[in-house]
mmCIF file of C-alpha atoms and ligand atoms in Angstrom:
data_model
loop_
_atom_site.group_PDB
_atom_site.id
_atom_site.type_symbol
_atom_site.label_atom_id
_atom_site.label_comp_id
_atom_site.label_asym_id
_atom_site.label_seq_id
_atom_site.Cartn_x
_atom_site.Cartn_y
_atom_site.Cartn_z
ATOM 1 C CA UNK Y 11 118.279 80.639 82.609
ATOM 2 C CA UNK Y 12 118.702 82.231 86.294
ATOM 3 C CA UNK Y 13 120.895 85.023 84.742
ATOM 4 C CA UNK Y 14 118.240 85.968 82.144
ATOM 5 C CA UNK Y 15 115.030 86.148 84.185
ATOM 6 C CA UNK Y 16 115.899 89.297 86.238
ATOM 7 C CA UNK Y 17 116.944 90.940 82.840
ATOM 8 C CA UNK Y 18 113.587 90.001 81.393
ATOM 9 C CA UNK Y 19 111.856 91.610 84.573
ATOM 10 C CA UNK Y 20 113.805 94.735 83.605
ATOM 11 C CA UNK Y 21 112.486 94.578 80.059
ATOM 12 C CA UNK Y 22 109.133 94.663 81.482
ATOM 13 C CA UNK Y 23 109.966 98.050 83.607
ATOM 14 C CA UNK Y 24 111.716 99.321 80.351
ATOM 15 C CA UNK Y 25 108.548 98.813 78.468
ATOM 16 C CA UNK Y 26 106.555 100.646 80.879
ATOM 17 C CA UNK Y 27 108.796 103.831 81.171
ATOM 18 C CA UNK Y 28 109.301 103.846 77.407
ATOM 19 C CA UNK Y 29 105.631 104.020 76.491
ATOM 20 C CA UNK Y 30 105.580 107.829 75.657
ATOM 21 C CA UNK Y 31 109.251 107.680 74.424
ATOM 22 C CA UNK Y 32 109.839 104.928 71.964
ATOM 23 C CA UNK Y 33 107.437 104.391 68.716
ATOM 24 C CA UNK Y 34 105.036 101.746 69.086
ATOM 25 C CA UNK Y 35 107.067 99.497 66.818
ATOM 26 C CA UNK Y 36 110.146 99.847 68.687
ATOM 27 C CA UNK Y 37 108.152 99.153 72.021
ATOM 28 C CA UNK Y 38 106.646 95.894 70.762
ATOM 29 C CA UNK Y 39 110.192 94.529 69.631
ATOM 30 C CA UNK Y 40 111.590 95.538 73.189
ATOM 31 C CA UNK Y 41 108.837 94.001 74.840
ATOM 32 C CA UNK Y 42 109.239 90.655 73.267
ATOM 33 C CA UNK Y 43 112.879 90.720 73.505
ATOM 34 C CA UNK Y 44 114.543 87.196 74.661
ATOM 35 C CA UNK Y 45 110.803 85.681 74.498
ATOM 36 C CA UNK Y 46 112.315 82.806 72.672
ATOM 37 C CA UNK Y 47 115.964 81.512 73.218
ATOM 38 C CA UNK Y 48 117.775 78.436 72.362
ATOM 39 C CA UNK Y 49 121.058 77.377 73.806
ATOM 40 C CA UNK Y 50 123.417 74.719 73.042
ATOM 41 C CA UNK Y 51 124.479 72.853 76.260
ATOM 42 C CA UNK Y 52 125.292 69.487 77.729
ATOM 43 C CA UNK Y 53 123.371 67.259 79.981
ATOM 44 C CA UNK Y 54 124.822 68.628 83.002
ATOM 45 C CA UNK Y 55 124.257 72.128 81.705
ATOM 46 C CA UNK Y 56 127.553 73.333 82.748
ATOM 47 C CA UNK Y 57 128.276 74.915 79.324
ATOM 48 C CA UNK Y 58 125.898 76.850 77.515
ATOM 49 C CA UNK Y 59 126.214 79.088 74.014
ATOM 50 C CA UNK Y 60 123.525 81.099 72.612
ATOM 51 C CA UNK Y 61 122.072 79.186 69.422
ATOM 52 C CA UNK Y 62 118.905 81.394 68.523
ATOM 53 C CA UNK Y 63 117.332 84.154 70.169
ATOM 54 C CA UNK Y 64 114.810 86.904 69.202
ATOM 55 C CA UNK Y 65 116.569 90.121 70.342
ATOM 56 C CA UNK Y 66 115.495 93.711 69.685
ATOM 57 C CA UNK Y 67 118.915 95.399 69.366
ATOM 58 C CA UNK Y 68 117.878 98.502 71.338
ATOM 59 C CA UNK Y 69 120.531 100.333 73.252
ATOM 60 C CA UNK Y 70 118.429 100.781 76.195
ATOM 61 C CA UNK Y 71 117.339 97.195 76.495
ATOM 62 C CA UNK Y 72 118.927 95.169 79.467
ATOM 63 C CA UNK Y 73 119.216 91.949 77.770
ATOM 64 C CA UNK Y 74 120.716 93.324 74.468
ATOM 65 C CA UNK Y 75 123.260 95.631 76.453
ATOM 66 C CA UNK Y 76 124.303 92.897 78.548
ATOM 67 C CA UNK Y 77 125.126 90.630 75.461
ATOM 68 C CA UNK Y 78 126.675 93.510 73.715
ATOM 69 C CA UNK Y 79 129.078 93.954 76.724
ATOM 70 C CA UNK Y 80 130.035 90.519 76.651
ATOM 71 C CA UNK Y 81 130.673 90.621 72.997
ATOM 72 C CA UNK Y 82 132.748 93.779 73.380
ATOM 73 C CA UNK Y 83 134.666 92.525 76.116
ATOM 74 C CA UNK Y 84 135.745 89.505 74.050
ATOM 75 C CA UNK Y 85 136.660 91.773 71.169
ATOM 76 C CA UNK Y 86 138.482 94.288 73.276
ATOM 77 C CA UNK Y 87 140.725 91.402 74.901
ATOM 78 C CA UNK Y 88 141.812 90.188 71.305
ATOM 79 C CA UNK Y 89 142.486 93.870 70.149
ATOM 80 C CA UNK Y 90 144.892 94.465 73.053
ATOM 81 C CA UNK Y 91 146.488 91.125 72.710
ATOM 82 C CA UNK Y 92 146.914 91.583 69.076
ATOM 83 C CA UNK Y 93 148.166 95.466 69.361
ATOM 84 C CA UNK Y 94 150.451 94.283 72.226
ATOM 85 C CA UNK Y 95 152.342 91.645 69.911
ATOM 86 C CA UNK Y 96 152.097 92.925 66.441
ATOM 87 C CA UNK Y 97 152.554 96.710 67.046
ATOM 88 C CA UNK Y 98 154.586 96.498 70.389
ATOM 89 C CA UNK Y 99 152.514 98.646 72.192
ATOM 90 C CA UNK Y 100 151.841 99.213 76.069
ATOM 91 C CA UNK Y 101 148.348 100.477 77.457
ATOM 92 C CA UNK Y 102 147.350 103.160 79.691
ATOM 93 C CA UNK Y 103 143.953 103.353 81.415
ATOM 94 C CA UNK Y 104 142.524 106.835 81.648
ATOM 95 C CA UNK Y 105 139.501 107.984 83.345
ATOM 96 C CA UNK Y 106 138.336 111.407 82.876
ATOM 97 C CA UNK Y 107 135.385 113.003 85.122
ATOM 98 C CA UNK Y 108 134.089 116.257 86.133
ATOM 99 C CA UNK Y 109 131.947 117.318 88.950
ATOM 100 C CA UNK Y 110 128.316 115.905 88.882
ATOM 101 C CA UNK Y 111 125.484 117.718 87.116
ATOM 102 C CA UNK Y 112 121.545 117.904 87.422
ATOM 103 C CA UNK Y 113 119.177 115.915 84.942
ATOM 104 C CA UNK Y 114 118.552 119.328 82.950
ATOM 105 C CA UNK Y 115 122.245 119.737 82.450
ATOM 106 C CA UNK Y 116 123.322 116.278 81.430
ATOM 107 C CA UNK Y 117 122.959 116.540 77.650
ATOM 108 C CA UNK Y 118 124.777 119.536 77.503
ATOM 109 C CA UNK Y 119 127.595 118.183 79.748
ATOM 110 C CA UNK Y 120 128.137 115.250 77.570
ATOM 111 C CA UNK Y 121 128.415 117.591 74.374
ATOM 112 C CA UNK Y 122 131.125 119.386 76.467
ATOM 113 C CA UNK Y 123 132.906 116.227 77.366
ATOM 114 C CA UNK Y 124 133.078 115.158 73.773
ATOM 115 C CA UNK Y 125 134.229 118.567 72.692
ATOM 116 C CA UNK Y 126 136.920 118.750 75.392
ATOM 117 C CA UNK Y 127 138.008 115.079 74.672
ATOM 118 C CA UNK Y 128 138.767 116.088 70.966
ATOM 119 C CA UNK Y 129 140.605 119.233 72.058
ATOM 120 C CA UNK Y 130 142.773 117.092 74.475
ATOM 121 C CA UNK Y 131 143.510 114.623 71.868
ATOM 122 C CA UNK Y 132 144.390 117.172 69.181
ATOM 123 C CA UNK Y 133 147.236 118.618 71.426
ATOM 124 C CA UNK Y 134 150.618 118.241 70.197
ATOM 125 C CA UNK Y 135 152.146 116.664 73.084
ATOM 126 C CA UNK Y 136 149.095 114.100 73.361
ATOM 127 C CA UNK Y 137 149.155 113.339 69.618
ATOM 128 C CA UNK Y 138 153.008 112.593 69.828
ATOM 129 C CA UNK Y 139 152.707 109.807 72.292
ATOM 130 C CA UNK Y 140 149.089 108.202 71.883
ATOM 131 C CA UNK Y 141 148.857 105.643 68.805
ATOM 132 C CA UNK Y 142 145.259 105.100 69.336
ATOM 133 C CA UNK Y 143 142.517 104.681 71.969
ATOM 134 C CA UNK Y 144 139.220 102.933 72.869
ATOM 135 C CA UNK Y 145 136.890 105.224 74.728
ATOM 136 C CA UNK Y 146 133.633 104.622 76.577
ATOM 137 C CA UNK Y 147 131.239 106.913 77.724
ATOM 138 C CA UNK Y 148 129.552 106.081 80.907
ATOM 139 C CA UNK Y 149 127.025 107.951 83.025
ATOM 140 C CA UNK Y 150 126.219 107.018 86.613
ATOM 141 C CA UNK Y 151 123.213 108.345 88.367
ATOM 142 C CA UNK Y 152 123.436 109.184 92.387
ATOM 143 C CA UNK Y 153 120.154 107.915 93.905
ATOM 144 C CA UNK Y 154 121.200 107.715 97.635
ATOM 145 C CA UNK Y 155 119.420 110.459 99.752
ATOM 146 C CA UNK Y 156 122.065 109.886 102.421
ATOM 147 C CA UNK Y 157 125.551 109.132 102.650
ATOM 148 C CA UNK Y 158 126.066 105.424 102.855
ATOM 149 C CA UNK Y 159 129.169 103.479 104.708
ATOM 150 C CA UNK Y 160 130.400 102.370 101.170
ATOM 151 C CA UNK Y 161 130.165 105.971 99.660
ATOM 152 C CA UNK Y 162 132.189 107.069 102.646
ATOM 153 C CA UNK Y 163 134.799 104.670 102.436
ATOM 154 C CA UNK Y 164 134.948 105.071 98.739
ATOM 155 C CA UNK Y 165 135.561 108.900 98.669
ATOM 156 C CA UNK Y 166 136.496 109.575 102.425
ATOM 157 C CA UNK Y 167 138.790 112.448 101.595
ATOM 158 C CA UNK Y 168 135.614 114.117 99.619
ATOM 159 C CA UNK Y 169 133.526 113.975 102.569
ATOM 160 C CA UNK Y 170 135.911 114.830 105.145
ATOM 161 C CA UNK Y 171 136.875 117.995 103.301
ATOM 162 C CA UNK Y 172 133.115 118.875 103.535
ATOM 163 C CA UNK Y 173 132.771 117.938 107.096
ATOM 164 C CA UNK Y 174 130.297 115.147 106.087
ATOM 165 C CA UNK Y 175 130.030 111.719 107.790
ATOM 166 C CA UNK Y 176 128.023 108.435 107.071
ATOM 167 C CA UNK Y 177 124.117 109.047 107.303
ATOM 168 C CA UNK Y 178 124.262 112.672 106.522
ATOM 169 C CA UNK Y 179 122.477 114.187 103.486
ATOM 170 C CA UNK Y 180 124.103 113.227 100.136
ATOM 171 C CA UNK Y 181 125.116 116.439 98.470
ATOM 172 C CA UNK Y 182 125.021 114.896 95.242
ATOM 173 C CA UNK Y 183 121.754 113.391 95.599
ATOM 174 C CA UNK Y 184 119.692 113.067 92.402
ATOM 175 C CA UNK Y 185 122.681 114.196 90.289
ATOM 176 C CA UNK Y 186 124.363 112.563 87.129
ATOM 177 C CA UNK Y 187 127.915 111.928 86.525
ATOM 178 C CA UNK Y 188 129.320 111.395 83.046
ATOM 179 C CA UNK Y 189 132.793 110.089 82.644
ATOM 180 C CA UNK Y 190 135.016 108.589 79.983
ATOM 181 C CA UNK Y 191 136.810 105.354 80.442
ATOM 182 C CA UNK Y 192 139.935 105.113 77.839
ATOM 183 C CA UNK Y 193 142.390 102.684 76.950
ATOM 184 C CA UNK Y 194 145.571 104.320 75.179
ATOM 185 C CA UNK Y 195 147.896 102.721 73.160
ATOM 186 C CA UNK Y 196 151.508 103.856 73.414
ATOM 187 C CA UNK Y 197 154.983 102.770 72.363
ATOM 188 C CA UNK Y 198 156.973 100.768 75.019
ATOM 189 C CA UNK Y 199 159.483 103.376 75.218
ATOM 190 C CA UNK Y 200 156.914 106.064 76.124
ATOM 191 C CA UNK Y 201 157.366 105.318 79.982
ATOM 192 C CA UNK Y 202 160.999 106.326 80.044
ATOM 193 C CA UNK Y 203 160.978 108.996 77.149
ATOM 194 C CA UNK Y 204 161.158 112.700 77.516
ATOM 195 C CA UNK Y 205 157.602 112.995 76.156
ATOM 196 C CA UNK Y 206 156.198 111.010 79.157
ATOM 197 C CA UNK Y 207 153.070 112.727 80.558
ATOM 198 C CA UNK Y 208 152.886 112.988 84.084
ATOM 199 C CA UNK Y 209 149.515 112.621 85.843
ATOM 200 C CA UNK Y 210 149.385 116.313 87.142
ATOM 201 C CA UNK Y 211 149.973 117.122 83.294
ATOM 202 C CA UNK Y 212 146.921 115.132 82.252
ATOM 203 C CA UNK Y 213 144.887 117.013 84.972
ATOM 204 C CA UNK Y 214 145.923 120.513 83.881
ATOM 205 C CA UNK Y 215 145.210 119.498 80.361
ATOM 206 C CA UNK Y 216 141.803 118.160 80.966
ATOM 207 C CA UNK Y 217 140.844 121.319 83.203
ATOM 208 C CA UNK Y 218 141.833 123.423 80.446
ATOM 209 C CA UNK Y 219 139.905 121.608 77.693
ATOM 210 C CA UNK Y 220 137.026 121.318 79.940
ATOM 211 C CA UNK Y 221 137.540 124.739 80.838
ATOM 212 C CA UNK Y 222 136.615 123.860 84.457
ATOM 213 C CA UNK Y 223 139.212 124.672 87.339
ATOM 214 C CA UNK Y 224 137.000 122.709 89.892
ATOM 215 C CA UNK Y 225 138.213 119.422 88.309
ATOM 216 C CA UNK Y 226 140.269 117.729 90.835
ATOM 217 C CA UNK Y 227 140.885 114.362 89.566
ATOM 218 C CA UNK Y 228 142.238 112.514 86.669
ATOM 219 C CA UNK Y 229 142.961 108.814 87.146
ATOM 220 C CA UNK Y 230 145.801 107.337 84.952
ATOM 221 C CA UNK Y 231 147.467 104.134 85.344
ATOM 222 C CA UNK Y 232 149.677 101.694 83.463
ATOM 223 C CA UNK Y 233 147.791 98.414 82.349
ATOM 224 C CA UNK Y 234 150.251 95.671 83.340
ATOM 225 C CA UNK Y 235 150.604 92.693 81.027
ATOM 226 C CA UNK Y 236 148.824 90.285 83.571
ATOM 227 C CA UNK Y 237 145.521 88.902 82.695
ATOM 228 C CA UNK Y 238 144.040 90.560 85.678
ATOM 229 C CA UNK Y 239 145.159 93.879 85.115
ATOM 230 C CA UNK Y 240 144.056 93.792 81.410
ATOM 231 C CA UNK Y 241 140.938 92.191 81.994
ATOM 232 C CA UNK Y 242 140.167 94.966 84.485
ATOM 233 C CA UNK Y 243 140.649 97.733 81.961
ATOM 234 C CA UNK Y 244 138.701 95.722 79.215
ATOM 235 C CA UNK Y 245 135.583 95.064 81.703
ATOM 236 C CA UNK Y 246 135.580 98.856 82.617
ATOM 237 C CA UNK Y 247 135.285 99.870 78.882
ATOM 238 C CA UNK Y 248 132.944 97.013 77.610
ATOM 239 C CA UNK Y 249 130.320 97.511 80.436
ATOM 240 C CA UNK Y 250 127.269 99.171 79.928
ATOM 241 C CA UNK Y 251 126.909 103.057 79.545
ATOM 242 C CA UNK Y 252 124.396 103.095 82.362
ATOM 243 C CA UNK Y 253 123.863 100.746 84.830
ATOM 244 C CA UNK Y 254 120.446 99.199 85.104
ATOM 245 C CA UNK Y 255 119.355 99.625 88.567
ATOM 246 C CA UNK Y 256 120.092 103.490 87.851
ATOM 247 C CA UNK Y 257 118.838 103.701 84.309
ATOM 248 C CA UNK Y 258 115.342 102.289 85.531
ATOM 249 C CA UNK Y 259 115.330 103.925 88.716
ATOM 250 C CA UNK Y 260 112.266 105.923 87.768
ATOM 251 C CA UNK Y 261 110.240 107.178 84.895
ATOM 252 C CA UNK Y 262 111.865 110.544 85.101
ATOM 253 C CA UNK Y 263 115.587 109.324 85.359
ATOM 254 C CA UNK Y 264 115.175 107.006 82.331
ATOM 255 C CA UNK Y 265 113.862 109.886 80.174
ATOM 256 C CA UNK Y 266 116.774 112.029 81.251
ATOM 257 C CA UNK Y 267 119.167 109.021 80.545
ATOM 258 C CA UNK Y 268 117.298 108.428 77.183
ATOM 259 C CA UNK Y 269 117.559 112.196 75.911
ATOM 260 C CA UNK Y 270 121.124 112.323 76.925
ATOM 261 C CA UNK Y 271 122.267 109.288 75.347
ATOM 262 C CA UNK Y 272 120.272 108.294 72.432
ATOM 263 C CA UNK Y 273 121.896 108.675 69.321
ATOM 264 C CA UNK Y 274 125.480 109.044 70.671
ATOM 265 C CA UNK Y 275 128.307 106.695 69.891
ATOM 266 C CA UNK Y 276 128.933 105.264 73.352
ATOM 267 C CA UNK Y 277 132.120 103.139 72.308
ATOM 268 C CA UNK Y 278 134.854 104.929 70.048
ATOM 269 C CA UNK Y 279 137.763 103.467 68.261
ATOM 270 C CA UNK Y 280 140.727 105.536 66.935
ATOM 271 C CA UNK Y 281 144.047 105.051 65.483
ATOM 272 C CA UNK Y 282 145.440 101.429 66.069
ATOM 273 C CA UNK Y 283 142.432 100.392 67.768
ATOM 274 C CA UNK Y 284 140.195 101.300 64.843
ATOM 275 C CA UNK Y 285 142.546 99.502 62.338
ATOM 276 C CA UNK Y 286 142.369 96.510 64.578
ATOM 277 C CA UNK Y 287 138.642 96.490 64.687
ATOM 278 C CA UNK Y 288 138.610 96.449 61.025
ATOM 279 C CA UNK Y 289 141.046 93.300 61.056
ATOM 280 C CA UNK Y 290 138.984 91.658 63.845
ATOM 281 C CA UNK Y 291 135.813 92.002 61.986
ATOM 282 C CA UNK Y 292 137.623 90.645 58.731
ATOM 283 C CA UNK Y 293 138.507 87.638 61.026
ATOM 284 C CA UNK Y 294 142.303 88.450 60.569
ATOM 285 C CA UNK Y 295 142.593 87.879 64.368
ATOM 286 C CA UNK Y 296 141.265 84.675 64.816
ATOM 287 C CA UNK Y 297 144.590 83.240 66.275
ATOM 288 C CA UNK Y 298 143.796 85.451 69.399
ATOM 289 C CA UNK Y 299 140.623 84.411 69.842
ATOM 290 C CA UNK Y 300 140.103 81.613 72.589
ATOM 291 C CA UNK Y 301 138.783 78.179 71.307
ATOM 292 C CA UNK Y 302 135.679 76.634 72.811
ATOM 293 C CA UNK Y 303 136.504 73.215 73.985
ATOM 294 C CA UNK Y 304 133.092 72.515 75.041
ATOM 295 C CA UNK Y 305 131.253 69.646 73.631
ATOM 296 C CA UNK Y 306 127.515 70.549 73.151
ATOM 297 C CA UNK Y 307 125.121 67.472 73.172
ATOM 298 C CA UNK Y 308 121.890 69.196 74.099
ATOM 299 C CA UNK Y 309 119.594 71.937 73.048
ATOM 300 C CA UNK Y 310 117.718 73.794 75.511
ATOM 301 C CA UNK Y 311 114.934 75.823 74.268
ATOM 302 C CA UNK Y 312 113.198 78.621 76.611
ATOM 303 C CA UNK Y 313 110.162 80.360 76.303
ATOM 304 C CA UNK Y 314 108.935 83.355 78.253
ATOM 305 C CA UNK Y 315 105.654 82.600 80.080
ATOM 306 C CA UNK Y 316 104.562 85.815 82.180
ATOM 307 C CA UNK Y 317 107.156 85.768 84.951
ATOM 308 C CA UNK Y 318 109.300 83.055 84.199
ATOM 309 C CA UNK Y 319 111.062 80.895 81.478
ATOM 310 C CA UNK Y 320 109.678 77.469 80.585
ATOM 311 C CA UNK Y 321 112.607 75.124 79.525
ATOM 312 C CA UNK Y 322 112.744 72.120 77.383
ATOM 313 C CA UNK Y 323 115.970 70.111 76.979
ATOM 314 C CA UNK Y 324 116.358 67.745 74.291
ATOM 315 C CA UNK Y 325 119.557 65.763 72.897
ATOM 316 C CA UNK Y 326 120.915 66.874 69.458
ATOM 317 C CA UNK Y 327 120.723 64.676 66.388
ATOM 318 C CA UNK Y 328 123.878 63.000 65.219
ATOM 319 C CA UNK Y 329 123.565 65.561 62.353
ATOM 320 C CA UNK Y 330 123.230 68.334 64.479
ATOM 321 C CA UNK Y 331 125.868 67.238 66.739
ATOM 322 C CA UNK Y 332 128.470 67.207 64.003
ATOM 323 C CA UNK Y 333 127.229 70.726 62.858
ATOM 324 C CA UNK Y 334 127.195 72.489 66.049
ATOM 325 C CA UNK Y 335 130.588 71.031 67.365
ATOM 326 C CA UNK Y 336 132.889 72.343 64.757
ATOM 327 C CA UNK Y 337 135.373 74.207 66.831
ATOM 328 C CA UNK Y 338 133.547 77.239 67.969
ATOM 329 C CA UNK Y 339 135.242 80.710 68.633
ATOM 330 C CA UNK Y 340 133.884 83.475 70.765
ATOM 331 C CA UNK Y 341 133.514 81.694 74.143
ATOM 332 C CA UNK Y 342 130.842 82.864 76.344
ATOM 333 C CA UNK Y 343 133.509 84.216 78.780
ATOM 334 C CA UNK Y 344 133.487 87.428 80.677
ATOM 335 C CA UNK Y 345 130.395 86.009 82.586
ATOM 336 C CA UNK Y 346 131.382 88.161 85.561
ATOM 337 C CA UNK Y 347 129.476 90.968 83.755
ATOM 338 C CA UNK Y 348 126.315 90.918 85.530
HETATM 339 ZN ZN1 ZN V 4 116.736 93.531 73.561
#
């Protein structure tokens, strides 16, 4: 349960921040999220699968967003494999950004992003080559007062241009950075076709659609068919819209995130991806799912007591053993999502 405990701590933080924001009923549900959990496991406890849990389903809940991200990652990996094989598609990973904004500007900026995205994908030359996409809205928050070594290394050019070095005041302190991560499906022939869109073209179009000449970057790369490359794209799109250390940085930061993100569609499917989500939900893509090869012999019951889980492990009865060891799908992989 070592992975759950820190998340359960965050649930407590969220319940404090959300007092004046959530309704009483929602707040009570969130507070008790993950208080009771059962995992199927074995004596060594090296394989675990959620059997039952009380979860609140709130999109700001650290436990529920973590679980959803894992499920989304599994689904996306299946969708990509199926689309690659059945539709003979290749994938492109696109990241669309703009300069940081203040908390007061965030909500409008996300509206602007949505609007600009629609404009971009309505363009004739884009429509012509993109057969579908999956898009994730992510917002990061910059809470460093001073430029750290890591930040400097990651954006050396940016700081050098502004004559800034490690330890200087961070010009983006207390700002928000909304951006889109997108996986595009294109025909195999796209990369050698006349309709191929270069990175500079994407940048130019994104600037026009956002109506913002200060945008200097659009990141676009081909997703190679290796597992590593594909998983990288999948994890970027599946992961949470807000990192927990940022979302719960303070009461006011939480409220800004909340007002900007509530009611929004965070993960969007279009074209081939939309079609294949339907197939996935109707179990038509089961052949692409990994089979769970584990054998479950025990049941672990965990109950949250103030600051930690109390665990009880017991052996499954013969009947339970047979019932729970029918070949499972949806392995709990993508455990590298923390
Ligand atoms: Zn929850």
